[in-house]
CSV table of C-alpha atoms in Angstrom, one decimal:
chain,number,residue,atom,x,y,z
A,1,UNK,CA,11.5,-5.8,19.1
A,2,UNK,CA,10.1,-8.2,21.5
A,3,UNK,CA,11.2,-11.9,21.4
A,4,UNK,CA,7.8,-13.3,20.9
A,5,UNK,CA,7.5,-11.2,17.6
A,6,UNK,CA,10.7,-12.0,16.5
A,7,UNK,CA,10.1,-16.0,17.0
A,8,UNK,CA,7.0,-15.6,14.9
A,9,UNK,CA,8.6,-13.8,12.2
A,10,UNK,CA,11.2,-16.5,11.9
A,11,UNK,CA,8.5,-19.3,12.0
A,12,UNK,CA,6.4,-18.0,9.3
A,13,UNK,CA,9.2,-16.7,7.0
A,14,UNK,CA,11.3,-19.9,7.0
A,15,UNK,CA,10.7,-20.2,3.4
A,16,UNK,CA,11.6,-16.8,2.3
A,17,UNK,CA,14.8,-15.7,0.7
A,18,UNK,CA,17.3,-14.4,3.3
A,19,UNK,CA,17.0,-10.8,2.2
A,20,UNK,CA,13.2,-10.8,2.7
A,21,UNK,CA,13.7,-12.3,6.2
A,22,UNK,CA,16.5,-9.5,6.9
A,23,UNK,CA,14.4,-6.8,5.5
A,24,UNK,CA,11.1,-7.6,7.4
A,25,UNK,CA,11.9,-4.7,9.9
A,26,UNK,CA,8.7,-2.4,10.1
A,27,UNK,CA,5.6,-3.0,12.2
A,28,UNK,CA,3.6,-3.6,9.4
A,29,UNK,CA,5.6,-6.5,8.3
A,30,UNK,CA,6.3,-8.0,11.5
A,31,UNK,CA,2.6,-7.9,12.6
A,32,UNK,CA,1.2,-9.3,9.5
A,33,UNK,CA,3.6,-12.3,9.4
A,34,UNK,CA,2.9,-13.0,13.1
A,35,UNK,CA,-0.9,-12.9,12.9
A,36,UNK,CA,-1.6,-14.4,9.4
A,37,UNK,CA,1.5,-15.3,7.4
A,38,UNK,CA,0.8,-13.0,4.7
A,39,UNK,CA,3.6,-10.8,4.2
A,40,UNK,CA,5.4,-12.0,1.0
A,41,UNK,CA,5.2,-8.3,0.5
A,42,UNK,CA,7.4,-7.6,3.3
A,43,UNK,CA,10.2,-5.1,1.8
A,44,UNK,CA,13.1,-5.4,-0.2
A,45,UNK,CA,16.6,-5.9,0.8
A,46,UNK,CA,17.9,-2.9,3.1
A,47,UNK,CA,20.5,-2.2,0.2
A,48,UNK,CA,18.7,-2.8,-2.9
A,49,UNK,CA,15.4,-3.6,-4.8
A,50,UNK,CA,12.7,-2.2,-7.0
A,51,UNK,CA,11.2,-3.8,-9.3
A,52,UNK,CA,0.9,-4.1,-11.6
A,53,UNK,CA,-3.2,-5.4,-11.5
A,54,UNK,CA,-5.7,-6.1,-14.0
A,55,UNK,CA,-7.7,-9.4,-13.5
A,56,UNK,CA,-9.9,-11.2,-15.4
A,57,UNK,CA,-11.9,4.1,11.5
A,58,UNK,CA,-8.8,4.1,11.4
A,59,UNK,CA,-6.6,5.9,13.9
A,60,UNK,CA,-4.2,8.6,13.4
A,61,UNK,CA,-3.7,8.8,9.6
A,62,UNK,CA,-2.9,12.3,8.4
A,63,UNK,CA,-5.7,14.1,6.4
A,64,UNK,CA,-5.5,13.9,2.5
A,65,UNK,CA,-4.5,17.0,0.5
A,66,UNK,CA,-6.0,16.1,-2.8
A,67,UNK,CA,-9.3,14.7,-3.5
A,68,UNK,CA,-9.4,11.0,-4.5
A,69,UNK,CA,-10.1,10.3,-8.2
A,70,UNK,CA,-8.7,9.3,-11.5
A,71,UNK,CA,-6.5,11.6,-13.5
A,72,UNK,CA,-6.0,11.5,-17.2
A,73,UNK,CA,-2.9,9.3,-17.9
A,74,UNK,CA,0.2,10.4,-20.3
A,75,UNK,CA,0.4,8.5,-23.7
A,76,UNK,CA,3.2,6.2,-22.3
A,77,UNK,CA,0.9,4.9,-19.7
A,78,UNK,CA,-2.4,4.2,-21.7
A,79,UNK,CA,-5.5,4.2,-19.6
A,80,UNK,CA,-3.8,3.8,-16.2
A,81,UNK,CA,-4.7,6.4,-13.8
A,82,UNK,CA,-1.9,8.6,-12.6
A,83,UNK,CA,-1.1,8.4,-8.7
A,84,UNK,CA,-2.9,11.3,-6.7
A,85,UNK,CA,-0.8,13.3,-4.4
A,86,UNK,CA,-2.2,12.3,-1.2
A,87,UNK,CA,-0.7,12.1,2.2
A,88,UNK,CA,-3.4,9.8,3.7
A,89,UNK,CA,-2.5,5.8,3.7
A,90,UNK,CA,-6.3,5.0,3.6
A,91,UNK,CA,-7.0,7.5,0.7
A,92,UNK,CA,-4.1,6.2,-1.2
A,93,UNK,CA,-4.8,2.6,-0.6
A,94,UNK,CA,-8.3,3.2,-1.9
A,95,UNK,CA,-7.0,5.1,-5.1
A,96,UNK,CA,-4.2,2.2,-5.6
A,97,UNK,CA,-6.7,-0.7,-5.2
A,98,UNK,CA,-9.1,1.2,-7.8
A,99,UNK,CA,-6.0,1.3,-10.0
A,100,UNK,CA,-5.1,-2.4,-9.7
A,101,UNK,CA,-8.5,-3.5,-10.4
A,102,UNK,CA,-9.0,-1.3,-13.6
A,103,UNK,CA,-7.4,-1.8,-17.0
A,104,UNK,CA,-8.4,-1.6,-20.7
A,105,UNK,CA,-6.5,-4.0,-23.0
A,106,UNK,CA,-8.4,-2.2,-26.0
A,107,UNK,CA,-6.4,0.9,-25.7
A,108,UNK,CA,-3.5,-0.1,-23.4
A,109,UNK,CA,-0.4,-2.3,-24.0
A,110,UNK,CA,0.9,-4.6,-21.4
A,111,UNK,CA,4.1,-2.4,-21.1
A,112,UNK,CA,2.1,0.6,-20.7
A,113,UNK,CA,0.0,-1.1,-18.0
A,114,UNK,CA,3.2,-1.9,-16.1
A,115,UNK,CA,4.5,1.6,-16.4
A,116,UNK,CA,1.6,3.1,-15.3
A,117,UNK,CA,1.5,0.9,-12.2
A,118,UNK,CA,5.1,1.4,-11.6
A,119,UNK,CA,4.5,5.2,-11.2
A,120,UNK,CA,2.4,4.4,-8.0
A,121,UNK,CA,5.4,2.8,-6.2
A,122,UNK,CA,7.3,4.6,-3.5
A,123,UNK,CA,10.6,6.1,-4.5
A,124,UNK,CA,12.2,4.3,-1.6
A,125,UNK,CA,13.3,1.5,-3.4
A,126,UNK,CA,14.9,-0.4,-0.5
A,127,UNK,CA,11.5,-0.9,0.7
A,128,UNK,CA,9.4,-1.6,-2.5
A,129,UNK,CA,8.4,-5.0,-3.8
A,130,UNK,CA,7.8,-4.3,-7.5
A,131,UNK,CA,7.7,-8.1,-8.2
A,132,UNK,CA,4.7,-8.7,-6.1
A,133,UNK,CA,2.8,-5.7,-7.9
A,134,UNK,CA,3.8,-6.4,-11.3
A,135,UNK,CA,3.0,-10.4,-11.1
A,136,UNK,CA,-0.7,-9.3,-11.1
A,137,UNK,CA,-0.3,-8.4,-14.7
A,138,UNK,CA,-1.0,-11.2,-17.1
A,139,UNK,CA,1.8,-12.4,-19.5
A,140,UNK,CA,2.1,-11.2,-23.0
A,141,UNK,CA,0.3,-13.8,-24.8
A,142,UNK,CA,-2.7,-13.5,-22.4
A,143,UNK,CA,-2.8,-9.7,-22.6
A,144,UNK,CA,-2.9,-10.0,-26.4
A,145,UNK,CA,-6.0,-12.4,-26.1
A,146,UNK,CA,-7.4,-9.9,-23.8
A,147,UNK,CA,-7.0,-7.1,-26.2
A,148,UNK,CA,-8.4,-9.1,-29.2
A,149,UNK,CA,-11.5,-9.9,-26.9
A,150,UNK,CA,-11.9,-6.1,-26.3
A,151,UNK,CA,-11.4,-6.8,-22.3
A,152,UNK,CA,-11.7,-3.9,-19.9
A,153,UNK,CA,-12.5,-3.6,-16.2
A,154,UNK,CA,-13.4,-0.9,-14.0
A,155,UNK,CA,-13.5,-0.8,-10.2
A,156,UNK,CA,-15.6,0.7,-7.3
A,157,UNK,CA,-14.1,0.8,-4.0
A,158,UNK,CA,-16.4,0.7,-0.9
A,159,UNK,CA,-14.2,0.8,2.0
A,160,UNK,CA,-10.5,0.9,3.2
A,161,UNK,CA,-9.2,0.3,6.8
A,162,UNK,CA,-6.1,-0.4,8.7
A,163,UNK,CA,-6.4,-4.3,9.7
A,164,UNK,CA,-7.2,-5.0,13.3
A,165,UNK,CA,-3.9,-6.8,14.0
A,166,UNK,CA,-1.7,-3.5,12.5
A,167,UNK,CA,-3.7,-1.3,14.8
A,168,UNK,CA,-3.0,-3.7,17.7
A,169,UNK,CA,0.6,-3.9,17.1
A,170,UNK,CA,0.9,0.0,16.4
A,171,UNK,CA,-1.0,0.5,19.8
A,172,UNK,CA,1.6,-1.7,21.4
A,173,UNK,CA,4.8,-0.2,19.9
A,174,UNK,CA,4.0,3.2,18.3
A,175,UNK,CA,7.5,4.0,17.6
A,176,UNK,CA,7.9,1.1,15.4
A,177,UNK,CA,6.2,2.7,12.6
A,178,UNK,CA,8.5,5.9,12.5
A,179,UNK,CA,11.3,3.7,10.8
A,180,UNK,CA,9.6,3.3,7.4
A,181,UNK,CA,6.3,4.7,8.0
A,182,UNK,CA,4.6,1.8,6.1
A,183,UNK,CA,1.0,1.1,6.7
A,184,UNK,CA,-1.2,-2.0,5.9
A,185,UNK,CA,-4.3,-1.1,4.3
A,186,UNK,CA,-7.2,-3.5,3.4
A,187,UNK,CA,-9.5,-2.4,0.8
A,188,UNK,CA,-12.7,-3.8,-0.5
A,189,UNK,CA,-14.8,-3.0,-3.5
A,190,UNK,CA,-16.2,-4.4,-6.7
A,191,UNK,CA,-14.5,-5.1,-10.1
A,192,UNK,CA,-16.7,-5.2,-13.2
A,193,UNK,CA,-15.2,-6.7,-16.4
A,194,UNK,CA,-16.7,-6.4,-19.8
A,195,UNK,CA,-15.6,-7.7,-23.3
A,196,UNK,CA,-17.0,-7.7,-26.9
A,197,UNK,CA,-20.4,-8.9,-27.9
A,198,UNK,CA,-21.7,-7.7,-24.7
A,199,UNK,CA,-20.0,-10.0,-22.3
A,200,UNK,CA,-19.5,-9.2,-19.0
A,201,UNK,CA,-19.6,-10.0,-15.3
A,202,UNK,CA,-18.6,-8.4,-11.7
A,203,UNK,CA,-17.2,-9.7,-8.5
A,204,UNK,CA,-16.5,-8.4,-5.0
A,205,UNK,CA,-12.6,-7.7,-4.6
A,206,UNK,CA,-10.3,-7.3,-1.5
A,207,UNK,CA,-6.7,-6.6,-1.1
A,208,UNK,CA,-4.2,-5.5,1.7
A,209,UNK,CA,-1.7,-3.2,0.4
A,210,UNK,CA,1.5,-1.8,1.9
A,211,UNK,CA,1.5,1.9,1.6
A,212,UNK,CA,4.3,4.3,2.5
A,213,UNK,CA,3.2,7.9,3.7
A,214,UNK,CA,5.9,9.7,5.5
A,215,UNK,CA,5.0,12.9,7.3
A,216,UNK,CA,4.9,15.9,5.1
A,217,UNK,CA,5.2,13.5,1.9
A,218,UNK,CA,3.0,12.3,-0.6
A,219,UNK,CA,2.2,8.4,-0.4
A,220,UNK,CA,3.6,5.7,-2.3
A,221,UNK,CA,2.7,2.1,-2.9
A,222,UNK,CA,5.2,-0.5,-1.3
A,223,UNK,CA,3.6,-3.9,-2.1
A,224,UNK,CA,0.6,-6.0,-2.1
A,225,UNK,CA,-0.2,-9.0,0.4
A,226,UNK,CA,-0.8,-12.5,-1.1
A,227,UNK,CA,-3.8,-12.7,1.3
A,228,UNK,CA,-6.2,-10.3,2.8
A,229,UNK,CA,-5.8,-9.1,6.3
A,230,UNK,CA,-9.0,-8.4,8.2
């Protein structure tokens, strides 16, 4: 890795825990830290780690094998959609964002929501940052209030792309991707929230996700950035 990139990495990760600094080895991580300082999602320690998201043109990505869409969930995950079997990081990123922006507190418990979201994570636990994903789920008290208020949300995804800085870094050093095959994917869309007595609202949403898609292997979610990478 070039000296300039390493220096940028250390500048922007001075307040990170040691294991995150050590583990920031893939091109997506190095890139986003250097450009925008948004990689709190880095990866986990190389020898450990695994630990969800209701709220209130690309280049050489492989083609999707399955159609993007939601699938009926098992009883253990409530209304959370099952992860689609996709090998395209953009398509998987779109599906993951729709999942993260959707929930139904009327029929799904908080533990079910977490379990459903965890099923989307990459099985390579040395890279995943489950903490960043599960932190999107409200605490048990708030979830209970959401349920009492019959709160639920649906999502519409409008676009998914590789951030410009990711594409630039990949062009400069294509081999850097082959260590972990982790892609940065920025997804935009809209979330519509409704609750009892006809209440509701909608807002635009955007998120940058880290998605792992090894060749000939279905994709998995690695983490989500605290800021959106353009």
